[in-house]
Short mmCIF file of C-alpha atoms in Angstrom, two decimals:
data_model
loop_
_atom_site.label_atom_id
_atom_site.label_comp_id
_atom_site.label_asym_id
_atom_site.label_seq_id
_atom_site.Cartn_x
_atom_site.Cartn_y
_atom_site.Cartn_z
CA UNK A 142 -9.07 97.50 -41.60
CA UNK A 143 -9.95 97.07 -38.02
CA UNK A 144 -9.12 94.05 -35.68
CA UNK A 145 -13.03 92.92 -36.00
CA UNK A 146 -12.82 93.29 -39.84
CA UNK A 147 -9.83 91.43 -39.73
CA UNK A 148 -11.03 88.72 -37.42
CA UNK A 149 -14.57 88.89 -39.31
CA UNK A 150 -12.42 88.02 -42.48
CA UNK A 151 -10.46 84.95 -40.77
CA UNK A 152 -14.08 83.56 -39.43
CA UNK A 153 -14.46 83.58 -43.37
CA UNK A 154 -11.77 82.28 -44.43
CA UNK A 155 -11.98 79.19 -42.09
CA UNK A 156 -16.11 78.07 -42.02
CA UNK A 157 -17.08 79.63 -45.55
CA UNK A 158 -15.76 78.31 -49.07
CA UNK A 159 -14.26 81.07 -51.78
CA UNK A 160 -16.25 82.70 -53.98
CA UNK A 161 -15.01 81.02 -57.10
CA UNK A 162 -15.81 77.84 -55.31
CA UNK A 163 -18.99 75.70 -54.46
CA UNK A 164 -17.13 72.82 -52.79
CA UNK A 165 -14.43 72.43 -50.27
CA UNK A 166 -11.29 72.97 -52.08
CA UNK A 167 -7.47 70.89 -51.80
CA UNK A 168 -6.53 74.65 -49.16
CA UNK A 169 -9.48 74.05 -47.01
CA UNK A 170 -8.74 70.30 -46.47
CA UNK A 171 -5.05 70.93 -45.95
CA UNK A 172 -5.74 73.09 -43.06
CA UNK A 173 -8.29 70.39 -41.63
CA UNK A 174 -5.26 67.96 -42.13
CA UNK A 175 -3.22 70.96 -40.15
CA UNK A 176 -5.60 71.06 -37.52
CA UNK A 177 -5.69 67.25 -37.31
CA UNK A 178 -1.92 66.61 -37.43
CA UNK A 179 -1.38 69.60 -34.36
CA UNK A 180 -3.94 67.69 -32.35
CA UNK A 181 -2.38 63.73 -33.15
CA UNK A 182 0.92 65.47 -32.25
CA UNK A 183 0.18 66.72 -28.96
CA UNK A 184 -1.02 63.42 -28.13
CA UNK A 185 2.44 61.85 -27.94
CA UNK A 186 4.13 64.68 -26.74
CA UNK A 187 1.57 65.17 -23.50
CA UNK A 188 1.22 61.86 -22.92
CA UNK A 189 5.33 61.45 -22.82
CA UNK A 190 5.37 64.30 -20.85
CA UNK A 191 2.25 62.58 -17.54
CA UNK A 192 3.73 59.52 -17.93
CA UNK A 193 7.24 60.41 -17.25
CA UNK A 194 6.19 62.28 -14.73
CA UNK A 195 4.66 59.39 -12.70
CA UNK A 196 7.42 57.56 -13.48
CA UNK A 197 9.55 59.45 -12.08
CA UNK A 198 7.58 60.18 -8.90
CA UNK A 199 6.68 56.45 -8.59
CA UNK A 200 10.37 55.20 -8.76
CA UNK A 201 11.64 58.22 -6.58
CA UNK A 202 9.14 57.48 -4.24
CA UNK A 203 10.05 53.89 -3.90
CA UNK A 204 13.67 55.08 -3.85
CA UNK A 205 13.18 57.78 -0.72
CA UNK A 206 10.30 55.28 1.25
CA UNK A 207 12.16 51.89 0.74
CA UNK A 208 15.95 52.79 0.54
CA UNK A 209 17.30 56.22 1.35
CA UNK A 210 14.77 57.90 3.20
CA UNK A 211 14.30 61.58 3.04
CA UNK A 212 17.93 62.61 4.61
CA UNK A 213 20.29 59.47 5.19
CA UNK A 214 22.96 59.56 7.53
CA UNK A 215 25.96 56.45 7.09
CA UNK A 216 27.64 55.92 9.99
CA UNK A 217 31.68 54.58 9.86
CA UNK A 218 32.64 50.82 10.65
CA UNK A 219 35.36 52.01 12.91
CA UNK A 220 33.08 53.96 14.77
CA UNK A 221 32.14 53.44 18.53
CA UNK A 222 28.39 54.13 17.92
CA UNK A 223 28.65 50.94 15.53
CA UNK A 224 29.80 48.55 18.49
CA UNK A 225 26.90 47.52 19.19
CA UNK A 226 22.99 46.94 19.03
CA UNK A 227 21.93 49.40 22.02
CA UNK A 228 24.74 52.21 20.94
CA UNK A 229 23.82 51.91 17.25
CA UNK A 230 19.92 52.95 18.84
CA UNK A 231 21.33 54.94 21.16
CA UNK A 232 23.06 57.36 18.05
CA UNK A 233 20.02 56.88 15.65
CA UNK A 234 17.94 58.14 18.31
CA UNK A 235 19.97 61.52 18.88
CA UNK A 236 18.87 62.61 15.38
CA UNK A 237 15.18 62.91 16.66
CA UNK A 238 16.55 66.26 18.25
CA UNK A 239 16.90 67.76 14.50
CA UNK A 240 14.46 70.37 13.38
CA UNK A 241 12.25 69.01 10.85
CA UNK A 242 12.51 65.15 11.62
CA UNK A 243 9.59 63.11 12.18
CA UNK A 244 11.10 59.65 12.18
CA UNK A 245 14.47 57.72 12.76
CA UNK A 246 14.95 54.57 11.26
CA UNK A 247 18.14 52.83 11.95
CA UNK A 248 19.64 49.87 9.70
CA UNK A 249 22.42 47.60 8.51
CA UNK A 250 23.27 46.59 5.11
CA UNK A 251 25.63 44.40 3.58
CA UNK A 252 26.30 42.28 0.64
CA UNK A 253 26.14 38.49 1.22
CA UNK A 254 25.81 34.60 -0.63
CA UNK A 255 22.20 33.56 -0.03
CA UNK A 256 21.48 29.82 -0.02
CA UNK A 257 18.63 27.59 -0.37
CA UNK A 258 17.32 24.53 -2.04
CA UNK A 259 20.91 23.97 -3.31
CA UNK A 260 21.02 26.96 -5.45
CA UNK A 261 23.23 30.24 -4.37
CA UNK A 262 23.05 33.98 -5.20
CA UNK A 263 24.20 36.83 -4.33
CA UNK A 264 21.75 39.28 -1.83
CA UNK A 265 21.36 42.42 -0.34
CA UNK A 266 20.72 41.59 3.15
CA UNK A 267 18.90 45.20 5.39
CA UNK A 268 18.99 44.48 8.84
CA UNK A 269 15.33 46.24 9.98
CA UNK A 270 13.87 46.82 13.36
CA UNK A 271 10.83 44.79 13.05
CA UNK A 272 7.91 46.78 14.02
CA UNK A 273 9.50 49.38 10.94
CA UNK A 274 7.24 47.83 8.43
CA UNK A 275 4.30 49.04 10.95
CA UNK A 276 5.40 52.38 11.96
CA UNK A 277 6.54 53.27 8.41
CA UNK A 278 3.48 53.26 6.47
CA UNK A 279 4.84 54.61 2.96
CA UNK A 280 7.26 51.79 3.12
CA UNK A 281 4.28 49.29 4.04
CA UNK A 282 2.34 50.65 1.30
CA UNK A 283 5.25 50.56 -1.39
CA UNK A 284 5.72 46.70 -0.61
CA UNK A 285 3.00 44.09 -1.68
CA UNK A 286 3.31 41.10 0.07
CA UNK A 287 2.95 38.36 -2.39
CA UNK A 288 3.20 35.62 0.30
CA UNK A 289 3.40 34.92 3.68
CA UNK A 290 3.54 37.82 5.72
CA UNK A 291 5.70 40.66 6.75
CA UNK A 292 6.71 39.36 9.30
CA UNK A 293 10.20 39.45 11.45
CA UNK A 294 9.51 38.60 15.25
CA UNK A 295 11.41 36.19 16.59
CA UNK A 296 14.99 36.80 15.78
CA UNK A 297 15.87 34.53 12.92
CA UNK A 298 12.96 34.77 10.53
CA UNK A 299 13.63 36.86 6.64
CA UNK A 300 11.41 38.63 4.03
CA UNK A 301 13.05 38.08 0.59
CA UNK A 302 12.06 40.09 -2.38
CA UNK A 303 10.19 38.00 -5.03
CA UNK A 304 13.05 38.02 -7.78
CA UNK A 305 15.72 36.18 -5.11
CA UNK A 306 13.26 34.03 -4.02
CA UNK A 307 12.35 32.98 -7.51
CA UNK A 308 15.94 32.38 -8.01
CA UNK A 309 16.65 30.36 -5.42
CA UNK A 310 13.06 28.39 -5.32
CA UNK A 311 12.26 29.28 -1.75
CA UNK A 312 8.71 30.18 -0.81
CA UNK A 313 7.24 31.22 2.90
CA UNK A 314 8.56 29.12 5.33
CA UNK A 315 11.22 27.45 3.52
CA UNK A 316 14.96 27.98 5.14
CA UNK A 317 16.95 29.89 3.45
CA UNK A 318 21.57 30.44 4.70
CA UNK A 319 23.21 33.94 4.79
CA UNK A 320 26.83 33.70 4.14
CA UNK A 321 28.91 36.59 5.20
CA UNK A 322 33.07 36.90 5.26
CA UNK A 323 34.48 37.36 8.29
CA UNK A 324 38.64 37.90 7.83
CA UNK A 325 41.03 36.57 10.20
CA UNK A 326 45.08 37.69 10.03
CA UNK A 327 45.22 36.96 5.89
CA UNK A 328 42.65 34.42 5.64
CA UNK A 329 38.67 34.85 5.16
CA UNK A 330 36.36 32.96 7.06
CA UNK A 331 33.02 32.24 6.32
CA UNK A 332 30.07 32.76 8.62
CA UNK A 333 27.01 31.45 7.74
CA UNK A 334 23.09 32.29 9.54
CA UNK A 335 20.50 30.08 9.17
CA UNK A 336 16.60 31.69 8.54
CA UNK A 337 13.10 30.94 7.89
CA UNK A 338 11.52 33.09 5.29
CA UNK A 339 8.25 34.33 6.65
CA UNK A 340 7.47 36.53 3.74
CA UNK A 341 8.61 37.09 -0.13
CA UNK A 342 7.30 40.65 -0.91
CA UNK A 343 7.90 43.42 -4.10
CA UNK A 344 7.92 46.60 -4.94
CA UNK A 345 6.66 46.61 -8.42
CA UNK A 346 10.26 47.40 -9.90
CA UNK A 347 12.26 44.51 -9.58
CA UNK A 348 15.79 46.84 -10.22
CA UNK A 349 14.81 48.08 -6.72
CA UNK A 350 14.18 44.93 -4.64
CA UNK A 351 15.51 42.11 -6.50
CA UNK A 352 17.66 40.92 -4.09
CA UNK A 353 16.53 41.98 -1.21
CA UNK A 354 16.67 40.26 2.01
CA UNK A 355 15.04 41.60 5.46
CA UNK A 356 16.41 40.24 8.47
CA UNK A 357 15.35 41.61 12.15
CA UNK A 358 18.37 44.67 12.95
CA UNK A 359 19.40 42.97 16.43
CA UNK A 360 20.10 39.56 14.96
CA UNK A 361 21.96 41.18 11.63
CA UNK A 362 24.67 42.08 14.94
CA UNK A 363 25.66 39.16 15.77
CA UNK A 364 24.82 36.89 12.40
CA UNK A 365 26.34 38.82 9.81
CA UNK A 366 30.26 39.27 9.87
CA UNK A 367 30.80 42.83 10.87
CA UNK A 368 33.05 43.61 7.86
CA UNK A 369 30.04 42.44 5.17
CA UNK A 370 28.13 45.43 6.96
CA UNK A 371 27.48 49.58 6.48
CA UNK A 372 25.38 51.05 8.95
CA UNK A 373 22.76 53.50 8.10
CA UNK A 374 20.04 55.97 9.59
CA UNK A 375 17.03 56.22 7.74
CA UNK A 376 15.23 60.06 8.53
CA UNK A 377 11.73 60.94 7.71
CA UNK A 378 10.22 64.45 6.96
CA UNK A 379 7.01 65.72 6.43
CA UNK A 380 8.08 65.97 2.81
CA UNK A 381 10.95 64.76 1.16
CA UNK A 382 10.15 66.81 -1.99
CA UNK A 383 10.07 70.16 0.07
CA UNK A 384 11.79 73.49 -0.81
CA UNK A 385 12.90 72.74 2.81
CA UNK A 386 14.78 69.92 2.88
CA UNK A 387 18.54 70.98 2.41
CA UNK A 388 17.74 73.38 5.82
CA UNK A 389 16.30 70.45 7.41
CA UNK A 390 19.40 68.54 6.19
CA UNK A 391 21.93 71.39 7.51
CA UNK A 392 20.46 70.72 10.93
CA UNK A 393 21.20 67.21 10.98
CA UNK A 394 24.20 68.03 9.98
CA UNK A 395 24.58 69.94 12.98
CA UNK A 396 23.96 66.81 15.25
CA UNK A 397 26.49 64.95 13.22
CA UNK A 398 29.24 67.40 14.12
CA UNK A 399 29.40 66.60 17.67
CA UNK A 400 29.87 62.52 16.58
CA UNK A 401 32.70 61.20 14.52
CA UNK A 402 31.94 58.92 11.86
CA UNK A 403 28.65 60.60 10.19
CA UNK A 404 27.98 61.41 7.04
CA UNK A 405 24.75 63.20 5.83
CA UNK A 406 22.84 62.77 2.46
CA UNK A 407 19.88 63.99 1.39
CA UNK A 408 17.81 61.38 -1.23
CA UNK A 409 18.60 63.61 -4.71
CA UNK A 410 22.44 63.31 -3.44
CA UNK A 411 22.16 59.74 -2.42
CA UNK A 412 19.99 58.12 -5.78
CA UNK A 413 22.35 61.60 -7.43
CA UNK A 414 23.04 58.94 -10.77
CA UNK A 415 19.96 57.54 -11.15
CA UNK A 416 18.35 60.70 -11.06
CA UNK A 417 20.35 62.45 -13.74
CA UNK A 418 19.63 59.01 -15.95
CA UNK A 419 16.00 59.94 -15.26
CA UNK A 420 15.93 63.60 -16.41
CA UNK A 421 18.09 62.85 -19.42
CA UNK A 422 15.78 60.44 -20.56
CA UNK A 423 12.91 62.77 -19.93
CA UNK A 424 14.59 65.62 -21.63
CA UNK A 425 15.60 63.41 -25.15
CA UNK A 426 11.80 61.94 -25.38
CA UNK A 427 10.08 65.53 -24.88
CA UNK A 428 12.64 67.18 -27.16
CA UNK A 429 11.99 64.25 -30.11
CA UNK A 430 7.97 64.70 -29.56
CA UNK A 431 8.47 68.22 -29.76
CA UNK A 432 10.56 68.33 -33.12
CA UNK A 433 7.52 65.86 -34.14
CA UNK A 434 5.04 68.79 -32.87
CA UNK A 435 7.07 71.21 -35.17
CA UNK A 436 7.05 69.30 -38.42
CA UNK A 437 2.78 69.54 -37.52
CA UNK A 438 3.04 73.50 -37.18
CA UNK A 439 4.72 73.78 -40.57
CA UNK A 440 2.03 71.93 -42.15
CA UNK A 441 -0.30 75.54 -41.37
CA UNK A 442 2.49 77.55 -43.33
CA UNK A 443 1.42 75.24 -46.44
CA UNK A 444 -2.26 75.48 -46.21
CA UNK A 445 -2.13 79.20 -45.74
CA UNK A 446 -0.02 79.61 -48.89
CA UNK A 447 -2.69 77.20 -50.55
CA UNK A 448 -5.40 79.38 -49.25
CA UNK A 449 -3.68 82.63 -50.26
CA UNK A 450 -3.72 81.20 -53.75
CA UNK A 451 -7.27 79.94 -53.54
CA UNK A 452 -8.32 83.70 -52.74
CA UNK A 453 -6.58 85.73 -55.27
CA UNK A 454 -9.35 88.00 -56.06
CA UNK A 455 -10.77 88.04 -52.80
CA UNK A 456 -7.77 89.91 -51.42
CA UNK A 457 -7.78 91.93 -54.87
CA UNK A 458 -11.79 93.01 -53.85
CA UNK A 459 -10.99 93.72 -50.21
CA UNK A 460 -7.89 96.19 -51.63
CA UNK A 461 -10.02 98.24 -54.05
CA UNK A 462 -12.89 98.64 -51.39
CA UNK A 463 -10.02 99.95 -49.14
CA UNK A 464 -8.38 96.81 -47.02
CA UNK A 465 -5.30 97.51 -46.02
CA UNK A 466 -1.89 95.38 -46.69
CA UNK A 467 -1.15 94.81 -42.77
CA UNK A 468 -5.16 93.87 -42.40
CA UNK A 469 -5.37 91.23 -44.58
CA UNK A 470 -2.15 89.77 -43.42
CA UNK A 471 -3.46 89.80 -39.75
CA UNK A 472 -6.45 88.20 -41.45
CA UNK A 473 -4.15 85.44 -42.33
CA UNK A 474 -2.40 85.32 -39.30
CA UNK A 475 -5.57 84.92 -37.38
CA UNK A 476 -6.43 82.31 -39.38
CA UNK A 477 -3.23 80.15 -38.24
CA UNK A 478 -3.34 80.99 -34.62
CA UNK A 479 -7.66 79.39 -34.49
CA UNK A 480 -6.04 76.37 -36.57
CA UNK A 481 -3.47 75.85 -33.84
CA UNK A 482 -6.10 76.21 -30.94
CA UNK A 483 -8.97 74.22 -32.65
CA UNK A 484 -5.29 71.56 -32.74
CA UNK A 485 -4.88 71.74 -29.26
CA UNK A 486 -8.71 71.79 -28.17
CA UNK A 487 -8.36 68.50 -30.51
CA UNK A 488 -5.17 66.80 -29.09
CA UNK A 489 -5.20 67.87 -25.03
CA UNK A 490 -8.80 66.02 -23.74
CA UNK A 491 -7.29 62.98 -26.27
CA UNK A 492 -3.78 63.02 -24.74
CA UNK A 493 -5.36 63.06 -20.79
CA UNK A 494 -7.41 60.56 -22.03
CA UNK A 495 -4.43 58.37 -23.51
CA UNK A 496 -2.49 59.37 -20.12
CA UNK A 497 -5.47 58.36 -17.78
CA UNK A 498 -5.65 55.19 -19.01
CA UNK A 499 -2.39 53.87 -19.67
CA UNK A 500 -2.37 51.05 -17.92
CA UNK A 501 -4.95 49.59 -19.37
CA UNK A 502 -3.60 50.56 -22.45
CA UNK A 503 -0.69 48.39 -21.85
CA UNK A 504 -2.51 45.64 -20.47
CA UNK A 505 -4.75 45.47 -23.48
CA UNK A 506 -1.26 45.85 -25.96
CA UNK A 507 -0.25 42.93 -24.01
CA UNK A 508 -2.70 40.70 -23.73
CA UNK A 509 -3.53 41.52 -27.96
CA UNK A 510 0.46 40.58 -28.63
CA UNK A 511 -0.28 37.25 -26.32
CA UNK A 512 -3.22 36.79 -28.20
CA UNK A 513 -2.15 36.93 -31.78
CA UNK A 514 1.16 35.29 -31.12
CA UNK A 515 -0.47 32.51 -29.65
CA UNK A 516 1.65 32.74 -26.30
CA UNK A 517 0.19 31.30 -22.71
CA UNK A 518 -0.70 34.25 -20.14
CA UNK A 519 2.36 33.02 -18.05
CA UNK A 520 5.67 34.37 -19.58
CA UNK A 521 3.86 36.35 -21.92
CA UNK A 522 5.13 39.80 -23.75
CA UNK A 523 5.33 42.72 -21.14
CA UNK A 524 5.42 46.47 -22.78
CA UNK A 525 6.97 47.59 -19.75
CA UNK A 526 9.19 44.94 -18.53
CA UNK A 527 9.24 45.01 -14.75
CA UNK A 528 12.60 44.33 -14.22
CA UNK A 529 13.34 48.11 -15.64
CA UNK A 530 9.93 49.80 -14.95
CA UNK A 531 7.06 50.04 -12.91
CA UNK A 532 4.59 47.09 -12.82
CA UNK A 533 1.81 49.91 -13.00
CA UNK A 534 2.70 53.45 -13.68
CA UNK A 535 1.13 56.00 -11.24
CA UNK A 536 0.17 58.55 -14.01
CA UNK A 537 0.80 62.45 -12.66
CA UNK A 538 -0.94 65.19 -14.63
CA UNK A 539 1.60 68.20 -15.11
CA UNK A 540 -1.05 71.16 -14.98
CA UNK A 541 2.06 73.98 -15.21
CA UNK A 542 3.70 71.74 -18.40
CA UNK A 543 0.77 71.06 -20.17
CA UNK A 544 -0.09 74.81 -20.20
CA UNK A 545 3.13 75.68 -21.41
CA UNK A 546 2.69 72.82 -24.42
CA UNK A 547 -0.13 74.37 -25.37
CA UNK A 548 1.27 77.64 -25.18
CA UNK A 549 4.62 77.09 -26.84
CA UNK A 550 1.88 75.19 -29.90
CA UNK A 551 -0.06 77.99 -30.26
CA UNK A 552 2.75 80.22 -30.33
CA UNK A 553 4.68 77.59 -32.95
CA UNK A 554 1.12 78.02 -35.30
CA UNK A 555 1.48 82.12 -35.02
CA UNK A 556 5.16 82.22 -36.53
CA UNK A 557 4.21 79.67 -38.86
CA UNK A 558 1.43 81.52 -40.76
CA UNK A 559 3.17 84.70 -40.26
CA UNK A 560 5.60 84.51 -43.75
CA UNK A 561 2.51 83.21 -46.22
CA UNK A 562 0.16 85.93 -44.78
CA UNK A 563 2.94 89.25 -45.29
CA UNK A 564 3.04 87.88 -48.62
CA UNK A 565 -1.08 87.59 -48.87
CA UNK A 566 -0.65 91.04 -47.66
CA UNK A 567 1.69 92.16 -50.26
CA UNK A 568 -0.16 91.01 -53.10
CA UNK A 569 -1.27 94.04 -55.91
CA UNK A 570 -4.97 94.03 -56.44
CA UNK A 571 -4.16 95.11 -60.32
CA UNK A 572 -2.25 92.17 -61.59
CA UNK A 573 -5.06 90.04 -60.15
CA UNK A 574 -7.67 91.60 -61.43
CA UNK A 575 -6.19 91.74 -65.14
CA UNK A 576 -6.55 88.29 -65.36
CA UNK A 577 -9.89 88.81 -63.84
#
């Protein structure tokens, strides 16, 4: 048999019933419900695959534009370039001379008791120059100002995230007390800063900001105790997920040499933990959508043992008239392989659908949950809660991984027609057609 017989006789065996038969038959449904179950799986397993993705992206993004920075350089409390407002710029600004940099963005941070409205909590005070949230426009577009304004001129003013400020029941322009330790001989002091909050903003993943407090850089000198404080240069790239980055970071490296006191991180080394929590997660929910995939591909080993049945005499015919044992098993084999593709030409434009339009996916889960459970739309049921995930995920389509899904199914739906269709091969035309 040649290939065209061979593929002539799959053609067949998928669009046209058996010759004994005048109606579909229990073989030809099961590998409809094959087809069907390859494409329902790939929906999961796709989807899993874009959503993760912009997961990922969005919270690394928000990680590298609102906290590390491409390449982050800490800078010792002991060290001379930290005595000071104008030699803290001073030292930031040498790092401008690194190959690669586009931006330097110096800052303090430190761990202090917040106050306000008689209620205390801990925050994460980031002293800021205050024309950053200007220059810096992927960490202007990251925040969402949900009141007030982004706004630190004048020396003692703050911008609170929106978690902190709902703890302590502040809004815009209420005051709000920064208490830092200061330690003198074996005692610790407190030191205490008063501020207006101008703005409360968020980042639309509340494990990020939550207790964030931004307070102008030259006034986090000489209002926050010196020992509550790390100091910190913030460098830009052209792109932090570049090939190029651990050369640009070498050169900075460089520059840090000739200083005491530096040490140089890019962002995977600096957010190093949350990023392997990331992939791992990744990894387990691909691996259990794939096992789920399998299970589907096994279903076309069944049907073409059911169709192999079904055509008994068939095969015996195509043997007398000359078919050969390999043919008629490629026949078969054929036959799996265009039930795994019509699965995937089935489950892919579903699954970029599904990924597309997540959010409003959620949103409608949500607001059907409120609905039925007779909750308010305040408080309500959240899918994603956004104190662990993104308030709306930025969905990425993986071109490269969805190509190898549908490779890796196709190849899955070969193998697992390959067993029942040696065996359809194998059969002996004269035992059939005694009982003929």
């Amino acid at each position: 048999m040649t290939f065209g017989s061979c593929f002539l006789y799959a053609k067949k065996i998928l669009f046209s019933r058996s010759i004994q038969v005048s109606e579909p038959t229990a073989a030809r449904r099961s590998l409809l419900g094959a087809v069907i179950c390859i494409g329902i799986s790939l929906v999961p397993l796709v989807s899993v695959i874009s959503i993760s993705k912009g997961m990922f992206r969005g919270i690394a993004e928000r990680m590298i534009y609102l906290f590390s920075q491409d390449i982050s350089v800490s800078l010792q409390k002991n060290s001379v370039h930290a005595d000071s407002y104008g030699s803290f710029l001073r030292a930031s600004a040498e790092f401008l001379n690194a190959p690669g940099i586009t931006a330097v963005f110096p800052e303090v941070r430190g761990t202090v008791l917040a106050a306000g409205n008689g209620v205390r909590a801990g925050a994460f005070v980031r002293g800021i120059q205050e024309e950053a949230f200007l220059q810096d426009r992927q960490f202007s577009s990251l925040l969402t100002v949900t009141e007030g304004a982004f706004d630190l001129a004048g020396g003692r003013k703050a911008v609170i995230g929106e978690k902190i400020a709902g703890m302590l029941g502040v809004h815009a322009g209420d005051t709000i007390h920064l208490i830092s330790a200061a330690k003198s001989g074996n005692a610790y002091i407190p030191k205490a800063a008063q501020f207006t909050v101008s703005g409360i903003v968020s980042s639309g993943y509340q494990e990020l900001d939550a207790l964030w407090v931004f307070i102008p850089l030259e006034t986090a000198f000489s209002s926050i105790s010196r020992p509550s404080l790390e100091f910190f240069v913030g460098l830009q790239t052209a792109d932090p997920f570049s090939d190029s980055l651990p050369a640009i970071a070498a050169g900075v490296r460089q520059i840090a040499m000739n200083s005491e006191g530096f040490r140089v991180f890019t962002w995977k080394e600096f957010n190093a933990a949350e990023l392997e929590n990331f992939a791992s997660t990744e990894a387990l929910l691909v691996v259990i959508m794939a096992m789920i995939l399998l299970v589907a591909s096994i279903n076309i080993s069944s049907s073409i043992v059911m169709i192999v049945m079904e055509r008994k005499k068939e095969i015996a015919l195509l043997k007398c008239v000359g078919g050969s044992s390999r043919g008629i098993a490629l026949s078969f084999v054929l036959t799996g392989a265009a039930a795994g593709l019509l699965g995937i030409l089935l489950g892919i434009p579903v699954s970029l659908a599904v990924s597309l339009n997540i959010n409003s996916i959620v949103r409608a889960i949500e607001t059907a949950v409120a609905f039925f459970s007779g909750g308010s739309m305040e408080g309500r049921f959240h899918l994603l809660d956004p104190a662990y995930y993104l308030q709306e995920i930025p969905v990425v389509i993986p071109l490269r991984e969805i190509l190898a899904v549908c490779a890796g199914t196709f190849v899955l739906s070969v193998c697992a027609s390959v067993v029942p269709s040696v065996r359809a091969g194998r059969e002996k035309p004269i035992d059939t057609l005694r009982k003929m």
